[in-house]
């Protein structure tokens, strides 16, 4: 048998100390003759998307053992964006992506694993693990945890995005406190990633689109037994990849990531994927400029009208045929000769795929929108770009001019919206919330949902150097670069300035002349902010621009 990475800790006299420590785990002579397979799990009892992952990891280990491997499990951290939302805790999820990637990298390198199966769910955990997989470049299969089923209230399906909008509706006297409580109790019925096409489920779909998980994995609900079967088969499959020496970077490359972007655009996925795919591309060894997202969006129609902007949920995508069926519809736009963890090419995988429900996955000839879900805007307010989920914007708001209301932190903006201080025709500007300035680039589901809940989504826009939850809908432009703390133009906006948003023409403009901009630039000084301690302090010093994935610049 060819030499394996783990030979250095399993074979020969020199490995005696290492074997003695493995024996302390209960491993036998027979176990130590086999390849060592890491089962990287983000299970915990805090996050709904992770609480069921222990069972999936056990199924993975069964599959590994069946094919002659010795599985050893370890965990990473996992933060729930929903619980972290709307307060200081939201500074932590994006930085956690870098910590997750680093922790997996170090565990695998230290213990010389031969291959790994990554059992993960949710927004920053999945991309963090993909980043680590690209760094390590060993045979790897992903098992994403699956989506939560939608809740039900009075015969209507609901999901997490409805909760924040309901708060604003209550504040606006549109619903009672009893109704708000009913929504709270009904909206999250069990384990899984929140039921809509938010960041967690978008990333699960894109991991499958990149070829890193088995067909069907991305859209299968968390509570379905099929997920356990996929986990077990993934354990078997990683042993086949090890035998073939098929590593991650033979699967993740420019072509497979472009496939993922096209799937993203067709799904109307989360804007956070721009950050994550850019970061993954960097780990895979190439640059993925914002312009490429926009080029692919303009040539990929939006085919799936998913919550939060549309009526369908992840379980509907599953019953319509899942990611493979969507890719079958996109077949003429995809790179079909890329390899996948099945050991086959995408072309071969798609031979048996078919669309079952044309309401959920529309044909190319009858899209929801002619262009993809995400658009990249540039202009005097965002010289290095900004991101908007155009598929979630009302047609009346695709072009908009309004006067700026400026806030230097998210909480102040939310308070103003809920206190009815924001009027029609306003552009709410929230700044100093970028990767460095936040630090941590907080998601802003609270202000966008407040705007929708107050009935202002057709008359008020929001712009920020922070970012948005995948549950966001409406004219919300994020990732404005350069960010405010670095002296970007968003730092120079004043109350009453006129701002133009033109999504069809990809423009984001601050409508003041350059002479006035230069005068403000000379006077600008970064605000005195509370000094963060610990990991957030480190992140604020080394985080790069959102336009480049907000990765560590070291």
Short mmCIF file of C-alpha atoms in Angstrom, two decimals, residues 150-158 182 186 311 313 315:
data_model
loop_
_atom_site.label_atom_id
_atom_site.label_comp_id
_atom_site.label_asym_id
_atom_site.label_seq_id
_atom_site.Cartn_x
_atom_site.Cartn_y
_atom_site.Cartn_z
CA UNK A 150 -40.80 25.81 8.40
CA UNK A 151 -43.10 26.61 11.27
CA UNK A 152 -46.85 26.99 10.92
CA UNK A 153 -49.22 29.63 12.19
CA UNK A 154 -52.94 29.63 11.36
CA UNK A 155 -52.32 27.42 8.36
CA UNK A 156 -49.50 29.61 6.99
CA UNK A 157 -45.88 28.51 6.82
CA UNK A 158 -43.44 30.84 8.56
CA UNK A 182 -47.58 32.72 18.87
CA UNK A 186 -44.24 28.38 16.21
CA UNK A 311 -43.09 31.70 -0.95
CA UNK A 313 -38.75 26.96 1.64
CA UNK A 315 -38.03 21.53 1.98
#
